[in-house]
Amino acid sequence: MSEVLAPGLTRLADGPLAFGGVGLEELAEAYGTPLVAFDGALFDGRVAAFRTAFGPQTDISYAAKAFLCVAMARRVAALGLSLDVCSLGELRTAQAADFPPERLRYHGCGKGDDELEAALRGGVGRIIIDNLEELERLESIAAHLERTATVILRVNTGIEAHTHEMIRTAGENSKFGMLPEVAFAAARRVAASPHMRIAGLHSHIGSQIYEPRFLADAVEPLFELAASLSGVEIAVAEMIAGGGFAVRYRPEDPPAPAPEAIAQRLLAAMRLGAERAGVPLPRLGIEPGRALAAEAGLSLYRVMSVKDHATCRFAIVDGSMADNPRPALYGSYHHVVRADGPSTAVARATTICGRSCEADEMMTVPLPEDLHGGDLLAVCTTGAYTYSMASNYNRFAKPAVVLAADGAHTLWVRRERDSETLRFDVDT
Ligand code: LLP
């Protein structure tokens, strides 16, 4: 069988696969399956690549929604990144990690008063405002707390990213952000308030974007707005161009754009935009999640059974759409390889299915003919939006997350106990 290895996967001297230098069987035996393994060095490498490409003037903020736990927040803090959070849970996680509050950015298109208050009390560096009503609530909470809120206005630039419609976040019919004329009014409101200060403008057009030019296109309307604001003496010091940078999920897909290619486009669009608008060059911010975390993660599953039905061969694994809903939600593909040594068996198209009470077929991949119950499978590129989107469907407990790096492993998040799936039930 010709072998395609995913990022971070290597072969141990005697044949079996390793991730972060640790044998996959060793990880599965130590922590059980399903398991999410995270290779810290891969994550750090991606951060370094973005840093080098964008240079020290760009603020890189990791989008916590891709994957966050306390240990991860500590890692992000140590790397000197900023951190985007969008819920009280993500904020509390960052706070538990002693994440420097001035490097936190609070996102979300439906922030409650409790969240705005927690962000202000917690000294969160930037609050990204989605709509006028939210802005009004923030102003009165800031006034009540006698604090000054530093805000960035999220603009719906109308630029549609060519990506799956479920992960598109701009376009004239997208719910996110404010249309430019509304953002203009919002900026004036901020400028007039003693309790708020405007830091800049924000746009995020979607996720898994293969074409950097779409990201660059989205900067143009921000500069048009910056020019109008400059006309009323409002300066835009920061411009966040969002995240959304693609990663490769299928080995046969073209490589995702390199950080240098994205940086070149975006930095050029920034220079040109500022020049045309006649405004000083704002500081660029980017907020990647997937591009930093996806390839750094891998999920391990045991095969429960293999069956041949009509024209399909199914492998049922001990995970499900509860621990990885991406295939069910977006038809996403994750490459799958068997964890043992190189196989001489012929590869056959095999549909990986979860064990939930649904037709939760995940993806069809070539796997050796002799695949059987008990084999260990590695599902690749699951570092982003997999553990973070896990649910307790069927009352399955959530998997553990382990750091594998330099041949050693450390537990980051312990496996949920079956008994804990009852923890919110009230004994009536
Ligand atoms: N900034 C904002 C405002 C966002 O909403 C997101 C992602 C990001 C940054 C980071 O985007 P990234 O660089 O990770 O593409 N669950 C979907 C992805 C949803 C993305 C939501 N927003 C998936 O599994 O593909």
Coordinates of C-alpha atoms and ligand atoms in Angstrom, one line a residue:
M1 CA 0.0 0.0 0.0
S2 CA 1.5 3.4 -0.9
E3 CA 1.7 5.3 2.3
V4 CA 0.6 8.9 2.9
L5 CA 1.6 10.3 6.2
A6 CA -0.1 13.4 7.7
P7 CA 1.7 16.3 9.5
G8 CA 3.4 15.2 12.6
L9 CA 3.2 11.5 11.9
T10 CA 6.4 9.7 11.8
R11 CA 7.4 6.0 11.9
L12 CA 9.2 4.5 14.9
A13 CA 12.3 2.4 14.0
D14 CA 10.3 -0.8 14.2
G15 CA 7.5 0.4 12.0
P16 CA 4.5 1.7 13.9
L17 CA 3.4 5.3 13.8
A18 CA 4.2 8.0 16.3
F19 CA 2.9 11.5 16.9
G20 CA 5.1 14.1 18.7
G21 CA 7.6 11.3 18.9
V22 CA 5.3 9.1 21.0
G23 CA 4.0 5.7 19.6
L24 CA 0.3 5.9 18.9
E25 CA -0.2 2.5 20.6
E26 CA 1.6 3.9 23.7
L27 CA -0.8 6.9 23.8
A28 CA -3.9 4.8 23.3
E29 CA -2.8 2.3 26.0
A30 CA -1.9 5.1 28.5
Y31 CA -5.1 7.2 28.0
G32 CA -7.6 5.0 26.2
T33 CA -9.6 5.9 23.1
P34 CA -11.1 8.0 21.7
L35 CA -8.2 10.4 22.4
V36 CA -7.1 13.7 21.0
A37 CA -3.3 14.1 20.9
F38 CA -1.7 17.5 20.4
D39 CA 1.8 18.0 19.2
G40 CA 3.1 21.1 20.9
A41 CA 6.1 21.5 18.6
L42 CA 3.8 21.5 15.5
F43 CA 1.7 24.3 17.0
D44 CA 4.7 26.3 18.0
G45 CA 6.1 25.9 14.5
R46 CA 3.0 27.2 12.9
V47 CA 3.1 30.2 15.2
A48 CA 6.7 30.9 14.4
A49 CA 5.9 30.6 10.6
F50 CA 3.1 33.2 10.9
R51 CA 5.3 35.5 13.0
T52 CA 8.2 35.4 10.6
A53 CA 5.9 36.0 7.6
F54 CA 3.9 38.9 9.2
G55 CA 6.8 40.5 11.1
P56 CA 6.7 42.0 14.6
Q57 CA 4.3 44.8 13.6
T58 CA 1.4 42.4 13.2
D59 CA -0.6 41.3 16.3
I60 CA -1.4 37.6 16.1
S61 CA -4.3 36.5 18.2
Y62 CA -5.1 32.8 18.5
A63 CA -8.8 32.1 18.0
A64 CA -9.6 30.0 21.1
K65 CA -12.7 28.5 19.6
A66 CA -10.5 26.2 17.5
F67 CA -9.3 24.5 20.7
L68 CA -8.8 25.8 24.2
C69 CA -8.0 24.3 27.6
V70 CA -6.0 25.8 30.5
A71 CA -2.7 24.3 29.3
M72 CA -3.3 25.5 25.8
A73 CA -4.0 29.1 27.1
R74 CA -0.7 28.9 29.0
R75 CA 1.1 27.9 25.9
V76 CA -0.4 30.7 23.9
A77 CA 0.5 33.2 26.6
A78 CA 4.1 31.9 26.7
L79 CA 4.4 32.3 23.0
G80 CA 3.4 35.9 23.4
L81 CA 0.3 35.7 21.2
S82 CA -3.0 37.5 22.0
L83 CA -6.1 35.4 22.5
D84 CA -9.6 35.7 21.0
V85 CA -12.3 34.5 23.4
C86 CA -16.0 34.5 22.7
S87 CA -17.8 33.1 25.7
L88 CA -17.6 33.2 29.5
G89 CA -16.2 29.7 29.4
E90 CA -13.3 30.7 27.1
L91 CA -12.7 33.8 29.2
R92 CA -12.7 31.8 32.5
T93 CA -10.3 29.3 30.9
A94 CA -7.9 32.2 29.9
Q95 CA -8.2 33.7 33.4
A96 CA -7.5 30.3 35.0
A97 CA -4.3 30.2 32.9
D98 CA -3.4 33.8 34.1
F99 CA -3.5 34.9 30.5
P100 CA -2.4 38.6 30.4
P101 CA -5.9 40.4 30.2
E102 CA -4.6 43.2 28.0
R103 CA -3.9 40.6 25.3
L104 CA -7.4 39.2 25.4
R105 CA -10.0 40.1 22.8
Y106 CA -13.7 39.4 23.5
H107 CA -15.7 38.4 20.4
G108 CA -19.2 37.2 19.7
C109 CA -22.3 38.4 18.0
G110 CA -24.6 38.0 21.0
K111 CA -22.8 39.1 24.1
G112 CA -24.8 39.2 27.3
D113 CA -24.5 41.9 29.9
D114 CA -22.8 39.4 32.1
E115 CA -20.1 38.9 29.5
L116 CA -19.6 42.6 28.9
E117 CA -19.3 43.1 32.6
A118 CA -16.9 40.2 33.0
A119 CA -14.8 41.5 30.1
L120 CA -14.6 45.0 31.6
R121 CA -13.9 43.8 35.2
G122 CA -11.3 41.4 33.8
G123 CA -9.5 44.1 32.0
V124 CA -9.9 42.5 28.6
G125 CA -7.8 44.5 26.1
R126 CA -10.3 44.8 23.3
I127 CA -14.0 44.2 23.0
I128 CA -15.0 43.5 19.4
I129 CA -18.5 45.1 19.0
D130 CA -20.9 43.3 16.7
N131 CA -23.9 45.7 16.7
L132 CA -25.3 49.0 17.9
E133 CA -27.4 47.6 20.7
E134 CA -24.4 45.8 22.1
L135 CA -22.5 49.0 22.0
E136 CA -25.2 50.8 23.9
R137 CA -25.3 48.1 26.6
L138 CA -21.5 48.2 26.8
E139 CA -21.5 52.0 27.3
S140 CA -24.0 51.9 30.2
I141 CA -22.1 49.0 31.9
A142 CA -18.8 50.8 31.5
A143 CA -20.4 53.9 32.9
H144 CA -21.8 52.0 35.8
L145 CA -18.5 50.3 36.5
E146 CA -16.6 53.5 35.9
R147 CA -14.3 51.8 33.4
T148 CA -13.2 52.7 29.9
A149 CA -14.0 50.1 27.3
T150 CA -11.5 49.8 24.4
V151 CA -13.6 48.7 21.4
I152 CA -13.0 47.4 17.9
L153 CA -16.0 47.5 15.5
R154 CA -16.8 44.4 13.5
V155 CA -17.7 45.4 10.0
N156 CA -19.6 43.3 7.5
T157 CA -17.6 44.2 4.4
G158 CA -20.0 42.4 2.1
I159 CA -17.1 40.3 0.8
E160 CA -18.1 36.7 0.4
A161 CA -15.4 34.1 1.0
H162 CA -15.5 31.1 -1.3
T163 CA -15.8 28.5 1.3
H164 CA -18.5 26.2 2.8
E165 CA -21.6 28.2 3.4
M166 CA -21.8 27.1 7.0
I167 CA -18.4 28.7 7.8
R168 CA -18.9 31.9 5.8
T169 CA -19.2 35.0 8.0
A170 CA -19.5 38.0 5.7
G171 CA -21.6 38.9 2.7
E172 CA -24.7 41.1 2.5
N173 CA -26.9 38.4 4.0
S174 CA -24.5 37.2 6.8
K175 CA -25.6 37.9 10.4
F176 CA -22.1 39.1 11.5
G177 CA -21.0 42.6 12.2
M178 CA -22.3 46.0 11.1
L179 CA -22.7 47.3 7.6
P180 CA -20.2 50.1 7.0
E181 CA -22.8 52.9 7.5
V182 CA -23.9 51.4 10.8
A183 CA -20.2 51.0 11.9
F184 CA -19.7 54.7 11.0
A185 CA -22.5 55.7 13.3
A186 CA -21.2 53.3 16.0
A187 CA -17.7 54.9 15.7
R188 CA -19.2 58.3 16.3
R189 CA -21.0 57.1 19.3
V190 CA -17.8 55.6 20.7
A191 CA -15.9 58.8 20.0
A192 CA -18.6 60.8 21.8
S193 CA -18.6 58.6 24.9
P194 CA -16.4 59.3 28.0
H195 CA -16.6 55.5 28.8
M196 CA -15.4 54.1 25.5
R197 CA -12.4 54.5 23.2
I198 CA -12.1 53.2 19.6
A199 CA -9.1 51.2 18.7
G200 CA -10.0 50.1 15.3
L201 CA -12.0 48.0 12.8
H202 CA -12.4 44.3 12.3
S203 CA -13.4 42.0 9.5
H204 CA -13.6 38.2 9.4
I205 CA -15.1 36.8 6.3
G206 CA -15.1 33.0 6.9
S207 CA -13.0 30.0 7.6
Q208 CA -10.9 27.5 5.5
I209 CA -10.2 30.2 2.8
Y210 CA -7.7 28.9 0.3
E211 CA -7.4 32.2 -1.6
P212 CA -5.5 35.0 0.3
R213 CA -6.9 37.5 -2.2
F214 CA -10.3 37.3 -0.5
L215 CA -8.8 38.3 2.8
A216 CA -7.0 41.2 1.1
D217 CA -10.2 42.2 -0.7
A218 CA -12.0 42.5 2.7
V219 CA -9.5 45.1 3.9
E220 CA -10.5 47.6 1.1
P221 CA -14.0 48.4 2.6
L222 CA -12.3 48.8 6.0
F223 CA -10.1 51.5 4.5
E224 CA -13.1 53.2 2.8
L225 CA -14.7 53.4 6.3
A226 CA -11.4 54.6 7.8
A227 CA -11.3 57.4 5.3
S228 CA -14.8 58.5 6.2
L229 CA -13.9 58.3 9.9
S230 CA -10.8 60.3 9.4
G231 CA -13.1 63.0 7.9
V232 CA -14.8 63.3 11.3
E233 CA -11.5 63.2 13.2
I234 CA -11.8 59.5 14.2
A235 CA -8.5 57.6 13.8
V236 CA -8.4 53.9 13.1
A237 CA -5.2 52.7 14.8
E238 CA -5.8 49.0 14.4
M239 CA -7.2 46.9 11.7
I240 CA -8.0 43.2 12.2
A241 CA -8.3 41.2 9.1
G242 CA -9.7 38.1 10.8
G243 CA -8.6 34.5 10.6
G244 CA -9.8 31.9 8.2
F245 CA -6.6 30.7 6.7
A246 CA -7.0 27.2 5.2
V247 CA -5.2 24.0 6.0
R248 CA -5.0 20.9 3.9
Y249 CA -7.2 18.0 5.0
R250 CA -6.8 15.7 2.0
P251 CA -3.3 14.5 1.1
E252 CA -4.3 14.9 -2.6
D253 CA -5.4 18.6 -2.2
P254 CA -3.0 21.4 -3.2
P255 CA -1.0 22.7 -0.2
A256 CA -2.8 25.5 1.7
P257 CA -1.3 29.0 1.1
A258 CA 1.9 29.5 3.0
P259 CA 1.9 32.2 5.7
E260 CA 4.3 34.2 3.5
A261 CA 1.8 34.2 0.6
I262 CA -1.0 35.4 3.0
A263 CA 1.2 38.0 4.6
Q264 CA 2.4 39.4 1.3
R265 CA -1.1 39.9 0.1
L266 CA -2.5 41.3 3.3
L267 CA 0.5 43.6 4.1
A268 CA 0.4 44.9 0.5
A269 CA -3.4 45.5 0.8
M270 CA -2.8 47.4 4.0
R271 CA -0.2 49.7 2.5
L272 CA -2.2 50.4 -0.6
G273 CA -5.4 50.8 1.4
A274 CA -3.8 53.4 3.8
E275 CA -2.3 55.2 0.9
R276 CA -5.5 55.5 -1.1
A277 CA -7.5 56.4 2.0
G278 CA -4.9 59.0 3.0
V279 CA -4.7 57.7 6.6
P280 CA -1.7 56.5 8.6
L281 CA -1.0 52.8 8.3
P282 CA -3.0 51.0 11.1
R283 CA -1.5 48.1 13.0
L284 CA -2.6 44.9 11.4
G285 CA -4.1 42.1 13.5
I286 CA -4.9 38.6 12.4
E287 CA -6.7 35.9 14.4
P288 CA -6.0 32.4 13.1
G289 CA -7.4 29.4 14.8
R290 CA -7.4 26.5 12.4
A291 CA -4.1 27.4 10.7
L292 CA -2.3 27.2 14.0
A293 CA -4.0 24.3 15.7
A294 CA -5.5 21.9 13.1
E295 CA -2.4 20.1 12.0
A296 CA -1.1 20.0 15.5
G297 CA -3.9 17.6 16.6
L298 CA -4.8 14.0 15.8
S299 CA -7.6 11.7 17.1
L300 CA -7.1 8.1 18.0
Y301 CA -9.9 5.5 17.7
R302 CA -10.1 1.7 18.1
V303 CA -11.9 -0.2 15.4
M304 CA -14.9 -2.0 17.0
S305 CA -15.8 -4.1 14.0
V306 CA -15.4 -4.2 10.2
K307 CA -18.3 -5.3 8.0
D308 CA -19.0 -5.7 4.3
H309 CA -22.4 -4.6 3.2
A310 CA -23.4 -4.7 -0.5
T311 CA -20.8 -2.5 -2.1
C312 CA -19.5 -0.8 1.1
R313 CA -17.0 -1.8 3.7
F314 CA -17.6 -0.1 7.1
A315 CA -15.3 0.2 10.0
I316 CA -17.1 1.2 13.2
V317 CA -14.9 3.0 15.6
D318 CA -15.3 3.8 19.3
G319 CA -15.8 7.5 18.7
S320 CA -18.7 9.3 17.0
M321 CA -20.2 12.5 15.8
A322 CA -20.2 13.4 19.5
D323 CA -16.4 13.8 19.6
N324 CA -16.0 14.9 16.0
P325 CA -19.1 16.5 14.5
R326 CA -17.2 18.1 11.5
P327 CA -18.0 15.3 8.9
A328 CA -21.7 15.3 9.9
L329 CA -22.0 19.1 9.9
Y330 CA -19.9 20.2 7.0
G331 CA -19.1 17.0 5.1
S332 CA -15.5 17.5 6.2
Y333 CA -12.8 15.0 5.4
H334 CA -10.0 13.9 7.8
H335 CA -7.4 11.6 6.5
V336 CA -7.2 8.3 8.3
V337 CA -4.3 5.9 8.7
R338 CA -3.8 2.6 10.6
A339 CA -1.3 3.0 13.4
D340 CA 0.7 -0.2 13.0
G341 CA 3.7 -0.8 10.8
P342 CA 3.6 -0.5 7.0
S343 CA 1.1 -3.0 5.6
T344 CA 1.6 -5.2 2.6
A345 CA -2.2 -5.7 2.4
V346 CA -4.1 -4.2 -0.5
A347 CA -5.9 -1.0 0.4
R348 CA -9.7 -0.9 0.1
A349 CA -12.1 2.0 0.4
T350 CA -13.5 1.8 3.9
T351 CA -16.1 4.1 5.4
I352 CA -15.3 5.1 8.9
C353 CA -18.5 5.2 11.0
G354 CA -19.1 6.4 14.5
R355 CA -21.0 4.4 17.1
S356 CA -23.8 6.8 17.6
C357 CA -27.4 5.8 16.8
E358 CA -27.3 7.6 13.5
A359 CA -25.9 7.0 10.1
D360 CA -22.8 8.9 11.2
E361 CA -20.5 7.9 8.4
M362 CA -17.5 10.1 8.8
M363 CA -15.4 9.6 5.7
T364 CA -14.3 7.0 3.2
V365 CA -10.6 6.3 3.1
P366 CA -8.3 3.6 1.7
L367 CA -7.4 1.2 4.5
P368 CA -5.6 -2.2 4.4
E369 CA -7.8 -5.2 3.4
D370 CA -6.9 -7.0 6.7
L371 CA -8.3 -4.2 8.9
H372 CA -10.1 -5.7 11.9
G373 CA -11.6 -5.0 15.3
G374 CA -9.0 -3.8 17.8
D375 CA -6.9 -2.0 15.2
L376 CA -5.9 1.6 16.1
L377 CA -6.7 4.4 13.7
A378 CA -5.3 7.8 13.6
V379 CA -7.7 10.5 12.3
C380 CA -5.5 13.4 11.2
T381 CA -5.7 17.2 11.4
T382 CA -8.2 17.3 14.2
G383 CA -6.5 20.0 16.3
A384 CA -9.1 22.6 15.4
Y385 CA -12.8 22.5 15.9
T386 CA -12.9 18.9 17.0
Y387 CA -12.5 18.7 20.7
S388 CA -13.9 22.2 21.0
M389 CA -17.1 21.1 19.2
A390 CA -17.6 17.8 21.0
S391 CA -20.9 17.1 22.6
N392 CA -22.4 14.5 24.9
Y393 CA -24.7 13.2 22.2
N394 CA -26.0 9.7 23.2
R395 CA -24.5 10.6 26.6
F396 CA -21.1 9.7 25.4
A397 CA -18.4 11.0 27.7
K398 CA -15.9 13.4 26.1
P399 CA -12.4 12.1 25.2
A400 CA -9.1 13.1 26.9
V401 CA -6.6 15.5 25.4
V402 CA -2.9 14.7 25.7
L403 CA 0.2 16.7 24.8
A404 CA 2.7 14.7 22.9
A405 CA 6.0 16.4 22.3
D406 CA 9.6 15.3 22.0
G407 CA 8.8 11.7 22.7
A408 CA 7.0 12.4 26.0
H409 CA 3.4 12.8 26.9
T410 CA 1.4 14.8 29.4
L411 CA -2.3 14.8 30.1
W412 CA -3.9 18.2 29.3
V413 CA -7.6 17.4 29.8
R414 CA -8.7 14.2 31.4
R415 CA -11.4 11.9 29.9
E416 CA -14.9 12.7 31.1
R417 CA -16.3 9.9 33.3
D418 CA -19.5 8.2 32.2
S419 CA -21.0 9.2 35.6
E420 CA -20.3 12.9 34.8
T421 CA -22.7 12.8 31.9
L422 CA -25.4 12.9 34.7
R423 CA -23.9 15.9 36.5
F424 CA -26.6 18.4 35.6
D425 CA -29.5 16.1 36.3
V426 CA -31.6 17.2 39.3
D427 CA -32.7 14.4 41.5
T428 CA -36.5 15.0 41.5
Ligands
LLP1 N1 -12.1 35.2 14.1 C1 -13.4 35.1 14.1 C2 -14.2 36.3 14.4 C3 -14.0 33.9 13.9 O1 -15.4 33.8 14.0 C4 -13.2 32.7 13.7 C5 -13.8 31.4 13.4 C6 -11.8 32.9 13.6 C7 -11.3 34.2 13.8 C8 -10.9 31.8 13.4 O2 -11.1 31.2 12.1 P1 -10.1 30.1 11.6 O3 -8.7 30.8 11.4 O4 -10.0 29.1 12.6 O5 -10.6 29.7 10.3 N2 -16.5 25.0 13.1 C9 -16.0 25.3 11.8 C10 -15.2 26.6 11.8 C11 -16.0 27.8 12.3 C12 -15.1 29.0 12.4 C13 -15.8 30.0 13.3 N3 -15.1 31.2 13.4 C14 -15.2 24.1 11.3 O6 -15.1 23.1 12.0 O7 -14.7 24.2 10.2

